[in-house]
Coordinates of C-alpha atoms in Angstrom, one line a residue:
X7 CA 0.0 -0.3 0.1
X8 CA 2.0 3.3 -1.6
X9 CA -1.0 5.5 -0.9
X10 CA -3.9 6.4 1.6
X11 CA -6.7 3.9 1.3
X12 CA -9.6 3.3 3.2
X13 CA -9.8 0.2 5.5
X14 CA -12.7 0.2 7.5
X15 CA -16.1 2.8 8.3
X16 CA -18.0 2.6 11.7
X17 CA -21.1 3.4 12.3
X18 CA -22.2 3.9 15.7
X19 CA -25.5 3.3 17.1
X20 CA -27.7 3.0 20.6
X21 CA -26.8 0.7 23.2
X22 CA -22.6 0.4 22.3
X23 CA -23.9 -1.2 19.1
X24 CA -21.5 -1.2 15.8
X25 CA -21.5 -1.6 12.3
X26 CA -18.4 -2.3 10.6
X27 CA -17.6 -2.7 6.7
X28 CA -14.2 -3.7 5.8
X29 CA -12.6 -2.9 2.2
X30 CA -8.9 -4.3 1.0
X31 CA -6.5 -2.1 0.2
X32 CA -5.1 -1.4 -3.5
X33 CA -7.6 -3.7 -5.0
X34 CA -10.9 -3.3 -6.1
X35 CA -14.2 -3.9 -3.2
X36 CA -17.6 -4.3 -4.0
X37 CA -20.7 -3.3 -2.4
X38 CA -24.1 -5.6 -4.6
X39 CA -27.6 -5.3 -3.2
X40 CA -30.4 -3.6 -3.1
X41 CA -32.0 -0.1 -3.6
X42 CA -32.7 1.6 -0.3
X43 CA -30.2 -0.4 1.6
X44 CA -27.4 2.2 3.1
X45 CA -25.1 1.8 0.1
X46 CA -24.9 5.2 -1.3
X47 CA -24.5 6.2 1.9
X48 CA -20.9 4.9 1.8
X49 CA -19.8 8.2 0.4
X50 CA -21.7 10.3 2.2
X51 CA -19.6 8.7 5.1
X52 CA -16.9 9.1 3.8
X53 CA -17.2 12.5 2.9
X54 CA -18.6 13.6 5.9
X55 CA -15.5 12.3 7.9
X56 CA -13.3 14.5 6.0
X57 CA -14.7 17.7 7.6
X58 CA -17.7 18.3 5.2
X59 CA -20.0 21.3 6.8
X60 CA -23.0 19.5 6.1
X61 CA -24.2 16.0 7.1
X62 CA -25.5 13.9 3.7
X63 CA -26.4 10.8 5.3
X64 CA -29.9 9.8 4.8
X65 CA -32.8 10.1 7.6
X66 CA -33.0 6.4 8.1
X67 CA -29.0 7.0 8.7
X68 CA -29.3 9.5 11.2
X69 CA -32.1 8.5 12.9
X70 CA -30.6 5.5 14.5
X71 CA -26.8 6.1 14.6
X72 CA -25.2 8.5 16.7
X73 CA -21.5 8.7 15.0
X74 CA -19.7 7.2 12.7
X75 CA -15.9 6.7 12.2
X76 CA -13.2 6.0 8.9
X77 CA -10.0 3.5 9.4
X78 CA -7.1 5.2 6.3
X79 CA -4.5 3.3 6.3
X80 CA -0.8 4.0 4.4
X81 CA 1.5 0.4 4.8
X82 CA 1.5 0.4 8.5
X83 CA 0.3 4.4 9.5
X84 CA -2.9 4.6 10.2
X85 CA -5.5 7.4 10.9
X86 CA -9.2 7.1 12.9
X87 CA -11.3 10.2 12.1
X88 CA -14.8 10.1 13.6
X89 CA -17.8 12.5 14.1
X90 CA -21.4 12.4 15.7
X91 CA -24.3 12.3 13.5
X92 CA -26.3 15.4 13.8
X93 CA -30.5 13.9 13.8
X94 CA -30.9 16.9 11.8
X95 CA -29.6 20.4 10.3
X96 CA -26.2 20.5 9.6
X97 CA -22.6 18.7 10.8
X98 CA -21.5 18.7 13.9
X99 CA -18.5 21.3 14.7
X100 CA -17.1 18.8 16.9
X101 CA -14.8 15.6 15.1
X102 CA -11.6 13.3 16.7
X103 CA -8.4 12.7 14.7
X104 CA -6.1 10.3 15.9
X105 CA -3.2 8.8 13.8
X106 CA -1.0 6.2 14.6
X107 CA 0.4 2.6 13.4
X108 CA -1.6 -0.4 14.0
X109 CA -4.9 1.7 15.0
X110 CA -8.0 0.0 15.3
X111 CA -12.2 1.3 15.2
X112 CA -13.1 1.8 19.5
X113 CA -16.0 -0.5 20.1
X114 CA -18.6 2.4 21.0
X115 CA -18.4 5.5 19.3
X116 CA -18.0 7.0 23.3
X117 CA -14.5 6.0 23.0
X118 CA -13.4 8.1 19.8
X119 CA -10.3 9.7 20.7
X120 CA -9.1 13.0 19.6
X121 CA -11.4 15.1 20.5
X122 CA -10.7 18.9 18.7
X123 CA -13.3 21.2 16.2
X124 CA -13.3 20.5 12.7
X125 CA -11.1 23.3 11.7
X126 CA -8.5 21.6 13.3
X127 CA -9.6 18.2 12.6
X128 CA -9.2 19.3 8.6
X129 CA -5.6 20.7 9.6
X130 CA -4.5 17.3 10.9
X131 CA -6.1 15.4 8.2
X132 CA -4.0 17.6 5.8
X133 CA -0.9 16.9 7.2
X134 CA -1.4 13.3 7.3
X135 CA -2.0 13.2 3.7
X136 CA 0.7 15.5 2.4
X137 CA -1.0 19.1 2.0
X138 CA 1.3 21.4 3.1
X139 CA 0.8 22.9 6.5
X140 CA 1.0 26.4 5.4
X141 CA 0.0 28.8 7.1
X142 CA -0.5 33.0 5.9
X143 CA -2.1 35.3 8.6
X144 CA -2.2 38.4 6.0
X145 CA -4.8 36.4 3.9
X146 CA -6.9 34.8 7.1
X147 CA -9.4 37.9 7.6
X148 CA -9.9 38.4 3.9
X149 CA -10.7 34.6 2.5
X150 CA -10.8 31.3 3.8
X151 CA -9.8 30.0 -0.1
X152 CA -6.1 30.7 0.7
X153 CA -4.8 27.4 -0.1
X154 CA -5.8 23.7 -0.9
X155 CA -8.0 21.9 1.7
X156 CA -8.6 18.7 2.5
X157 CA -12.3 19.6 0.9
X158 CA -10.5 20.3 -2.7
X159 CA -10.3 16.3 -2.8
X160 CA -13.1 15.2 -2.6
X161 CA -13.4 15.4 -7.3
X162 CA -10.9 13.1 -7.0
X163 CA -12.2 10.5 -5.4
X164 CA -15.9 10.0 -5.6
X165 CA -17.5 9.1 -9.0
X166 CA -21.0 9.8 -7.3
X167 CA -24.4 8.7 -8.5
X168 CA -25.1 12.7 -10.2
X169 CA -21.8 12.5 -11.8
X170 CA -21.5 9.1 -13.0
X171 CA -23.7 9.4 -16.2
X172 CA -24.1 13.4 -16.4
X173 CA -24.1 15.6 -19.3
X174 CA -23.4 18.8 -17.6
X175 CA -21.7 17.4 -13.9
X176 CA -18.1 16.5 -15.3
X177 CA -16.7 16.0 -11.7
X178 CA -18.0 15.5 -7.8
X179 CA -19.5 18.8 -6.3
X180 CA -18.9 21.0 -9.4
X181 CA -22.8 21.6 -9.8
X182 CA -22.4 23.7 -6.6
X183 CA -20.9 27.4 -7.7
X184 CA -18.5 27.6 -5.1
X185 CA -17.1 24.2 -5.3
X186 CA -16.5 24.5 -8.9
X187 CA -14.8 27.5 -8.2
X188 CA -12.1 26.0 -5.5
X189 CA -11.9 22.8 -8.0
X190 CA -10.3 25.6 -10.2
X191 CA -8.6 27.3 -8.0
X192 CA -6.6 24.3 -6.6
X193 CA -6.6 22.0 -9.8
X194 CA -3.1 23.2 -10.6
X195 CA -1.6 22.5 -7.3
X196 CA -3.0 18.8 -7.1
X197 CA -2.1 18.3 -11.1
X198 CA 1.7 19.4 -10.1
X199 CA 1.7 22.3 -11.7
X200 CA 2.5 24.5 -8.2
X201 CA 3.0 24.5 -4.8
X202 CA 1.4 25.3 -1.7
X203 CA 3.7 28.5 -1.4
X204 CA 2.7 29.7 -4.6
X205 CA -1.2 29.3 -4.0
X206 CA -0.5 32.1 -1.2
X207 CA 1.9 34.2 -3.2
X208 CA -0.8 34.3 -5.8
X209 CA -3.7 35.0 -3.4
X210 CA -1.3 38.2 -2.1
X211 CA 0.0 38.4 -5.4
X212 CA -3.4 39.5 -6.3
X213 CA -4.4 41.2 -3.1
X214 CA -1.8 43.8 -3.6
X215 CA -2.3 44.3 -7.2
X216 CA -5.9 45.0 -6.3
X217 CA -4.6 47.4 -3.6
X218 CA -2.3 49.3 -5.1
X219 CA -4.8 49.9 -7.7
X220 CA -7.0 51.3 -5.2
X221 CA -3.9 53.0 -3.9
X222 CA -3.2 54.8 -7.3
X223 CA -6.9 55.7 -8.0
X224 CA -6.7 57.7 -4.9
X225 CA -3.7 59.4 -5.4
X226 CA -5.2 60.3 -8.9
X227 CA -8.3 61.8 -6.9
X228 CA -6.0 63.5 -4.5
X229 CA -4.1 65.4 -7.2
X230 CA -7.3 66.3 -8.6
X231 CA -9.1 67.4 -5.8
X232 CA -5.5 69.6 -4.6
X233 CA -6.8 71.7 -7.9
X234 CA -10.1 71.8 -7.4
X235 CA -8.4 72.9 -3.8
X236 CA -6.0 75.9 -4.7
X237 CA -9.5 77.2 -6.7
X238 CA -11.5 77.0 -3.9
X239 CA -9.4 78.4 -1.3
X240 CA -8.2 81.4 -4.0
X241 CA -11.9 81.8 -4.2
X242 CA -12.2 82.4 -0.4
X243 CA -9.4 84.5 -0.1
X244 CA -10.8 86.4 -2.2
X245 CA -13.9 86.8 -0.9
X246 CA -12.0 87.2 2.2
X247 CA -9.8 89.8 0.9
X248 CA -13.4 92.2 -0.8
X249 CA -14.3 92.4 2.7
X250 CA -11.2 93.5 4.5
X251 CA -10.7 90.0 6.1
X252 CA -7.2 88.9 4.1
X253 CA -4.5 89.8 1.4
X254 CA -5.6 89.4 -2.1
X255 CA -3.8 85.8 -2.8
X256 CA -0.9 85.4 -5.7
X257 CA -1.7 83.6 -8.3
X258 CA 1.5 81.4 -7.7
X259 CA 1.0 80.8 -4.2
X260 CA 1.7 77.1 -2.9
X261 CA -1.6 75.1 -1.0
X262 CA 0.4 75.5 1.6
X263 CA 0.9 79.1 1.7
X264 CA -3.1 79.7 0.4
X265 CA -4.0 77.4 3.8
X266 CA -1.6 79.1 6.0
X267 CA -3.3 82.3 4.8
X268 CA -7.3 80.9 5.3
X269 CA -5.6 79.9 9.0
X270 CA -4.9 83.3 9.3
X271 CA -8.3 84.7 8.3
X272 CA -9.7 82.7 11.0
X273 CA -7.6 84.5 13.4
X274 CA -8.9 87.9 12.5
X275 CA -11.1 89.9 14.8
X276 CA -13.7 90.9 12.2
X277 CA -14.7 93.6 14.6
X278 CA -11.4 95.4 13.9
X279 CA -10.1 94.8 10.5
X280 CA -10.8 98.0 8.5
X281 CA -11.9 97.3 4.0
X282 CA -8.7 97.8 2.2
X283 CA -8.7 100.6 -0.7
X284 CA -8.8 99.2 -3.9
X285 CA -11.3 97.3 -6.6
X286 CA -10.0 93.6 -6.4
X287 CA -12.8 92.5 -8.9
X288 CA -11.1 95.2 -11.5
X289 CA -8.0 93.9 -10.6
X290 CA -8.9 90.3 -11.4
X291 CA -11.0 91.2 -14.7
X292 CA -7.3 92.6 -15.9
X293 CA -5.8 89.2 -14.9
X294 CA -8.6 87.3 -16.6
X295 CA -8.4 89.1 -20.2
X296 CA -4.8 88.8 -20.2
X297 CA -5.1 85.3 -19.2
X298 CA -7.4 85.1 -22.2
X299 CA -5.5 87.1 -24.8
X300 CA -2.7 84.6 -23.8
X301 CA -4.6 81.8 -24.5
X302 CA -5.9 82.6 -27.9
X303 CA -2.6 83.4 -29.3
X304 CA -1.1 80.1 -27.7
X305 CA -3.7 77.9 -29.1
X306 CA -3.4 79.4 -32.8
X307 CA 0.5 79.1 -32.2
X308 CA 0.0 75.3 -31.6
X309 CA -2.2 74.5 -34.3
X310 CA 0.6 76.0 -36.5
X311 CA 3.0 73.6 -35.0
X312 CA 0.5 70.5 -35.6
X313 CA 0.6 71.9 -39.1
X314 CA 3.7 72.0 -39.7
X315 CA 4.5 68.9 -38.0
X316 CA 1.9 67.2 -40.1
X317 CA 3.2 68.8 -43.6
X318 CA 6.9 68.1 -42.1
X319 CA 6.2 64.4 -42.1
X320 CA 4.5 64.3 -45.1
X321 CA 7.9 66.0 -46.9
X322 CA 10.3 63.4 -44.9
X323 CA 8.1 60.6 -46.8
X324 CA 8.4 62.3 -50.1
X325 CA 12.4 62.9 -49.6
X326 CA 13.0 59.5 -47.8
X327 CA 11.4 58.0 -51.1
X328 CA 13.4 59.8 -53.2
X329 CA 17.0 59.3 -51.2
X330 CA 15.9 55.4 -51.6
X331 CA 15.2 55.6 -55.7
X332 CA 18.8 57.8 -55.5
X333 CA 20.2 55.2 -53.4
X334 CA 20.3 52.9 -55.7
X335 CA 22.7 54.7 -58.3
X336 CA 25.4 55.0 -54.8
X337 CA 27.3 51.7 -56.3
X338 CA 27.5 53.9 -60.0
X339 CA 31.4 55.4 -60.1
X340 CA 30.5 59.3 -60.1
X341 CA 33.8 60.9 -59.4
X342 CA 35.8 59.2 -62.1
X343 CA 34.8 62.0 -65.1
X344 CA 33.0 58.6 -67.0
X345 CA 29.7 58.4 -67.7
X346 CA 27.9 56.5 -65.1
X347 CA 25.3 54.4 -67.5
X348 CA 28.2 53.4 -71.3
X349 CA 31.5 54.2 -68.5
X350 CA 32.8 56.1 -71.5
X351 CA 35.0 59.2 -71.1
X352 CA 32.9 62.4 -72.4
X353 CA 31.8 65.6 -71.5
X354 CA 28.1 64.5 -71.5
X355 CA 28.6 61.5 -69.5
X356 CA 30.8 64.1 -66.8
X357 CA 27.9 66.3 -66.7
X358 CA 25.4 63.4 -66.3
X359 CA 27.4 62.3 -62.9
X360 CA 28.0 65.4 -61.7
X361 CA 24.5 66.0 -61.9
X362 CA 23.3 62.6 -60.0
X363 CA 26.0 63.7 -57.3
X364 CA 24.3 67.2 -56.8
X365 CA 21.0 65.3 -56.3
X366 CA 21.9 62.8 -54.0
X367 CA 23.9 65.6 -51.8
X368 CA 20.8 67.8 -51.7
X369 CA 18.4 65.1 -51.0
X370 CA 21.1 63.8 -48.1
X371 CA 21.0 67.5 -46.7
X372 CA 17.2 67.8 -46.6
X373 CA 17.2 64.4 -44.8
X374 CA 19.0 65.4 -42.5
X375 CA 17.3 68.6 -42.0
X376 CA 13.8 66.9 -41.3
X377 CA 15.9 64.8 -38.5
X378 CA 17.1 67.2 -36.9
X379 CA 14.4 69.7 -37.2
X380 CA 11.9 66.7 -36.3
X381 CA 12.8 66.5 -32.2
X382 CA 13.0 70.3 -31.8
X383 CA 9.5 70.6 -33.2
X384 CA 8.2 68.0 -30.1
X385 CA 9.8 69.4 -27.9
X386 CA 8.5 72.9 -28.6
X387 CA 4.6 71.1 -28.2
X388 CA 5.7 70.0 -25.1
X389 CA 6.5 73.0 -23.9
X390 CA 3.6 74.4 -25.6
X391 CA 1.7 72.1 -24.1
X392 CA 2.6 72.4 -20.6
X393 CA 2.2 76.2 -21.0
X394 CA -1.6 75.9 -22.3
X395 CA -2.4 73.6 -19.1
X396 CA -0.5 75.9 -16.8
X397 CA -2.3 79.0 -18.0
X398 CA -5.8 77.1 -18.4
X399 CA -5.4 76.4 -14.6
X400 CA -4.6 80.0 -13.7
X401 CA -7.5 81.0 -15.8
X402 CA -10.0 78.9 -13.9
X403 CA -8.4 80.0 -10.5
X404 CA -8.7 83.9 -11.3
X405 CA -12.9 82.8 -12.3
X406 CA -13.2 81.0 -9.5
X407 CA -11.9 84.4 -7.6
X408 CA -14.0 86.4 -9.3
X409 CA -17.5 84.5 -9.5
X410 CA -16.7 84.1 -5.2
X411 CA -15.9 88.1 -5.1
X412 CA -19.7 88.6 -7.3
X413 CA -21.3 86.2 -5.1
X414 CA -19.8 88.2 -1.9
X415 CA -21.0 91.5 -2.9
X416 CA -24.5 89.7 -4.0
X417 CA -24.8 88.1 -0.4
X418 CA -23.7 91.7 1.2
X419 CA -27.0 93.6 0.0
X420 CA -28.8 90.9 2.2
X421 CA -26.5 91.0 4.7
X422 CA -27.9 93.9 7.8
X423 CA -23.9 95.0 8.6
X424 CA -20.3 94.1 7.7
X425 CA -20.2 92.4 10.8
X426 CA -22.6 90.0 9.4
X427 CA -20.9 89.4 6.2
X428 CA -17.5 88.4 7.4
X429 CA -19.2 86.6 9.8
X430 CA -20.8 84.7 6.6
X431 CA -16.8 83.9 5.0
X432 CA -15.4 83.4 8.4
X433 CA -18.0 80.3 8.4
X434 CA -17.3 79.4 4.9
X435 CA -13.5 79.1 5.6
X436 CA -13.8 77.0 9.3
X437 CA -16.1 74.5 7.1
X438 CA -13.3 74.7 4.2
X439 CA -10.8 74.0 6.5
X440 CA -12.3 71.4 8.2
X441 CA -13.2 69.3 5.0
X442 CA -10.2 69.5 3.1
X443 CA -7.3 69.8 5.7
X444 CA -6.9 65.8 6.5
X445 CA -7.0 65.1 3.1
X446 CA -4.0 67.4 2.3
X447 CA -2.4 66.5 5.5
X448 CA -2.9 62.6 5.2
X449 CA 0.4 60.9 5.6
X450 CA 1.1 59.4 1.5
X451 CA 1.3 55.6 1.6
X452 CA 4.3 54.2 0.1
X453 CA 3.4 52.6 -3.1
X454 CA 7.3 52.2 -4.2
X455 CA 7.5 49.2 -1.5
X456 CA 4.3 48.0 -2.9
X457 CA 5.1 47.8 -6.4
X458 CA 8.0 46.3 -5.1
X459 CA 6.7 43.6 -3.3
X460 CA 4.5 42.9 -6.3
X461 CA 7.4 42.6 -8.5
X462 CA 8.9 40.1 -6.3
X463 CA 6.1 37.8 -6.2
X464 CA 5.3 37.8 -9.6
X465 CA 9.1 36.2 -9.8
X466 CA 8.7 33.9 -7.2
X467 CA 4.8 32.9 -8.8
X468 CA 6.4 32.5 -12.6
X469 CA 3.1 32.5 -14.2
X470 CA 4.5 31.1 -17.6
X471 CA 6.5 28.5 -15.7
X472 CA 3.0 27.3 -14.2
X473 CA 0.9 27.9 -17.3
X474 CA 4.0 25.1 -18.8
X475 CA 3.4 22.6 -16.1
X476 CA -0.4 22.4 -16.3
X477 CA -0.4 22.5 -20.1
X478 CA 2.0 19.4 -19.6
X479 CA -0.8 18.1 -17.0
X480 CA -3.8 18.5 -19.3
X481 CA -1.5 16.2 -22.5
X482 CA -0.7 14.0 -19.9
X483 CA -4.3 13.5 -18.3
X484 CA -5.7 13.5 -22.1
X485 CA -3.6 10.9 -23.7
X486 CA -4.3 8.4 -20.4
X487 CA -8.0 9.2 -20.7
X488 CA -7.9 8.7 -24.8
X489 CA -6.3 5.0 -24.1
X490 CA -8.8 4.2 -21.7
X491 CA -11.4 5.1 -23.5
X492 CA -10.3 2.5 -25.6
X493 CA -10.9 0.0 -23.2
X494 CA -14.5 0.7 -22.6
X495 CA -17.8 0.4 -24.5
X496 CA -18.8 3.3 -25.9
X497 CA -20.9 4.4 -29.0
X498 CA -20.3 7.7 -31.8
X499 CA -19.4 9.4 -31.3
X500 CA -17.2 8.3 -28.5
X501 CA -16.2 5.2 -30.3
X502 CA -12.2 5.6 -31.0
X503 CA -12.5 9.1 -30.3
X504 CA -9.5 11.0 -28.8
X505 CA -10.4 12.7 -25.3
X506 CA -8.9 16.5 -24.6
X507 CA -8.6 17.9 -20.9
X508 CA -9.0 21.0 -20.0
X509 CA -8.0 22.1 -16.2
X510 CA -10.5 24.6 -15.7
X511 CA -11.7 21.9 -15.6
X512 CA -13.1 21.0 -19.0
X513 CA -13.5 17.6 -21.4
X514 CA -13.8 18.1 -24.9
X515 CA -14.4 15.0 -27.3
X516 CA -12.5 14.8 -30.7
X517 CA -15.0 12.4 -32.7
X518 CA -12.6 10.1 -35.1
X519 CA -14.0 11.3 -38.9
X520 CA -14.9 14.6 -39.3
X521 CA -12.9 15.8 -36.4
X522 CA -15.2 18.1 -34.8
X523 CA -14.7 18.8 -31.3
X524 CA -17.9 17.8 -28.9
X525 CA -18.2 19.4 -26.0
X526 CA -19.8 17.4 -22.7
X527 CA -23.4 18.0 -23.4
X528 CA -23.0 16.9 -27.1
X529 CA -21.9 13.6 -26.6
X530 CA -25.9 12.1 -26.1
X531 CA -25.8 8.3 -24.6
X532 CA -26.1 7.3 -21.0
X533 CA -22.7 4.0 -21.5
X534 CA -20.6 7.6 -23.7
X535 CA -21.2 9.3 -20.4
X536 CA -20.5 6.3 -18.2
X537 CA -17.3 5.8 -20.4
X538 CA -16.0 9.6 -20.2
X539 CA -15.9 10.0 -16.7
X540 CA -14.4 6.1 -16.0
X541 CA -11.7 7.1 -18.4
X542 CA -11.4 10.6 -16.5
X543 CA -11.5 9.3 -13.1
X544 CA -8.7 7.0 -13.4
X545 CA -6.3 8.6 -15.5
X546 CA -6.3 11.8 -13.1
X547 CA -5.8 9.0 -10.4
X548 CA -2.9 8.0 -12.5
X549 CA -1.3 11.3 -13.1
X550 CA -1.8 11.9 -9.3
X551 CA 0.1 9.3 -8.3
X552 CA 2.9 10.2 -11.3
X553 CA 3.0 13.6 -9.3
X554 CA 3.0 12.6 -5.7
X555 CA 0.1 14.8 -5.4
X556 CA -1.4 14.5 -1.3
X557 CA -5.2 12.6 -2.3
X558 CA -5.5 9.3 -1.2
X559 CA -5.6 6.7 -4.1
X560 CA -8.8 5.6 -4.0
X561 CA -12.0 6.3 -6.0
X562 CA -15.9 5.2 -4.8
X563 CA -17.7 4.5 -7.8
X564 CA -22.1 4.7 -7.7
X565 CA -23.0 1.9 -9.7
X566 CA -21.6 1.5 -13.3
X567 CA -24.7 -0.5 -14.4
X568 CA -26.9 2.4 -14.7
X569 CA -27.0 2.7 -18.0
X570 CA -28.3 -1.0 -18.2
X571 CA -30.8 -1.8 -15.2
X572 CA -33.5 0.1 -14.7
X573 CA -33.7 2.3 -11.1
X574 CA -34.7 0.6 -8.1
X575 CA -35.6 -3.2 -7.3
X576 CA -33.5 -6.1 -5.9
X577 CA -29.6 -7.1 -6.8
X578 CA -29.1 -8.3 -10.5
X579 CA -27.9 -10.9 -12.5
X580 CA -26.2 -10.3 -16.0
X581 CA -29.6 -12.5 -17.2
X582 CA -31.7 -9.7 -16.2
X583 CA -29.9 -7.2 -18.7
X584 CA -32.7 -6.9 -22.2
X585 CA -29.2 -7.1 -25.0
X586 CA -26.5 -9.7 -25.1
X587 CA -24.6 -6.2 -25.8
X588 CA -25.0 -4.4 -22.6
X589 CA -24.0 -7.8 -20.5
X590 CA -21.2 -7.6 -22.7
X591 CA -20.7 -4.2 -22.4
X592 CA -20.9 -4.6 -18.7
X593 CA -18.3 -7.3 -18.2
X594 CA -15.1 -4.7 -20.4
X595 CA -16.4 -2.1 -17.7
X596 CA -16.0 -4.7 -15.0
X597 CA -12.8 -5.6 -16.6
X598 CA -11.4 -2.3 -17.2
X599 CA -12.4 -1.9 -13.2
X600 CA -9.6 -4.7 -12.2
X601 CA -7.3 -4.1 -14.8
X602 CA -6.5 -0.4 -14.1
X603 CA -6.4 -0.9 -10.7
X604 CA -3.4 -4.0 -11.4
X605 CA -2.4 -1.2 -13.2
X606 CA -1.9 1.7 -10.9
X607 CA 0.1 0.9 -7.9
X608 CA -1.7 1.9 -4.1
X609 CA -5.2 2.5 -5.6
X610 CA -8.8 1.4 -4.4
X611 CA -11.5 1.1 -5.9
X612 CA -15.1 0.7 -3.9
X613 CA -17.9 0.0 -6.3
X614 CA -21.4 0.5 -4.8
X615 CA -23.5 -1.8 -7.4
X616 CA -26.9 -3.4 -8.1
X617 CA -25.2 -6.2 -9.9
X618 CA -23.9 -9.6 -8.6
X619 CA -21.8 -11.7 -11.2
X620 CA -21.5 -14.7 -10.4
X621 CA -19.7 -16.3 -13.1
X622 CA -16.8 -14.1 -12.5
X623 CA -14.0 -15.3 -10.3
X624 CA -12.7 -11.9 -9.9
X625 CA -15.8 -9.9 -9.2
X626 CA -16.7 -12.7 -6.5
X627 CA -13.8 -12.4 -4.1
X628 CA -14.0 -8.7 -4.6
X629 CA -17.5 -8.4 -3.1
X630 CA -17.7 -7.4 0.5
X631 CA -20.9 -7.6 1.0
X632 CA -24.3 -8.3 -0.5
X633 CA -27.3 -6.7 1.0
X634 CA -30.3 -8.1 -0.5
X635 CA -33.7 -8.9 0.6
X636 CA -32.8 -12.4 0.9
X637 CA -30.3 -11.8 3.7
X638 CA -31.7 -8.7 4.8
X639 CA -28.5 -7.1 5.0
X640 CA -28.0 -3.0 5.0
X641 CA -25.8 -0.3 6.1
X642 CA -27.7 0.1 9.4
X643 CA -28.7 -3.6 10.6
X644 CA -32.9 -4.3 10.9
X645 CA -32.5 -4.6 15.0
X646 CA -31.0 -1.4 15.5
X647 CA -33.2 0.7 17.9
X648 CA -34.1 4.6 16.9
X649 CA -32.4 7.5 18.7
X650 CA -34.5 8.8 21.9

């Protein structure tokens, strides 16, 4: 036994009752029997003892059993995991975990050892299976899904009734949105494409990137807010200056200087000051008109500059084309006095050579001139754009000051006294300072250190290498599954087809005739779905063993005969199947289970089945229980009393 297998499952009832089901490691184990005997609850029992948040055991089991325990084995290493069974509602938070060598299940549920809470129990199971014991305190308050857990192994070990012939549900629990998300997130870890440290690093990287994006957005908002703050500060100071509470702000005043002036206004005795002589509104209006004229001239200059650059670009293209064409004759001997065409010595030839040489020199000078002027014009445009932005900003400030002064004078008409006017302005200044000072004086976050940590995490995660390893795992699993499909009974379009696997997770069937790529939902036929799910389950387990993944070597299969028998009833024989082809298909599937289990070291199969094949020696030897109407044997023995 090279991988963890289930050795025993025990159910405990009232009055020291105990029901044990024994399984053999590294081989196929079969429980056959009638419907309603509790066979499918074997999956629920194992799942419940893997720390599920809810109890999926059926009502009859809850009514008669008080606890359940599973004995896991890996060589002589054992682990017992037990849990109380609630009569109704969700699962209990208390669990029991005990690890050691050659352990045995206790005789009664009261003797289960290692009581602990569910979270701690899951951590202990993860350590035993080999799921890395890694915690990152920075992640705990953000998300419970910081890493792979024992709850993420169930898609690889359970081939339950809602999966085995499903056309939409690829793996156990994938029909639940939150579980589908977890399966996708942790599959690269289990397939060997990444490790727990990388999973945590990826999680941390995503959180830091979100935080950095938020900080950068906040920084931009603060920059915009600061621009507005300067306008509002100047507007308030202009109002204060108009009624003698302050000096008019200078155009080049810094934010800190503006705030200092505003603080000085709040300390002014409104009754003691006198109105300063002069018309600030007229001064501001003169400045506004000058700024408008300057901006008009600058915009006209920029338009001319853009036009010149556009024309220069067209001229450059033409000159470059000429230079390229004339460059073809540079290999001719233009300086030896001969004709460049016939190489004879005559005046006409010398004149032609001089003309070509002169043309080449002119074009070369023009190309150099364009190359020299282009960066100069580009630099000039940058300078002009900066001046435009600065003058536009100042114009907004002046217009805001003018508006503020006009509003102040309009409000003055409603104010009974000068003191009242000053009180209104002082109130506006106080309110503005209270609302903005905290933002302006806040300590900036060190974005550079955050960016450095993100860069370091990216180097550690190496997403390209992870994707290559994941792609390799997908190819390997797809090849395994394709080979296994050929051993299982199927119909077109699955017959002789190729299975492609993606770790999203998803399968695609490439049918052999038209090479059409078919999604799972397009396949049709329960027999085809059975073959696909079996091939995928066993190919995943094969790859998990290859990469030494921390997943038990266990597949629990709930009824491979579903396509061939009607629902319900007692244990069935092959003779009860309607078609010879169905009987032959059933034998091929059973043979596949035994052969593949023998080929994969450490793999254990628990098959829950209606069928009993009495003429198959391997099948008969693998049966661990026949829960039929004749034997009256069930998961919960009929004589057990109900819980009080």
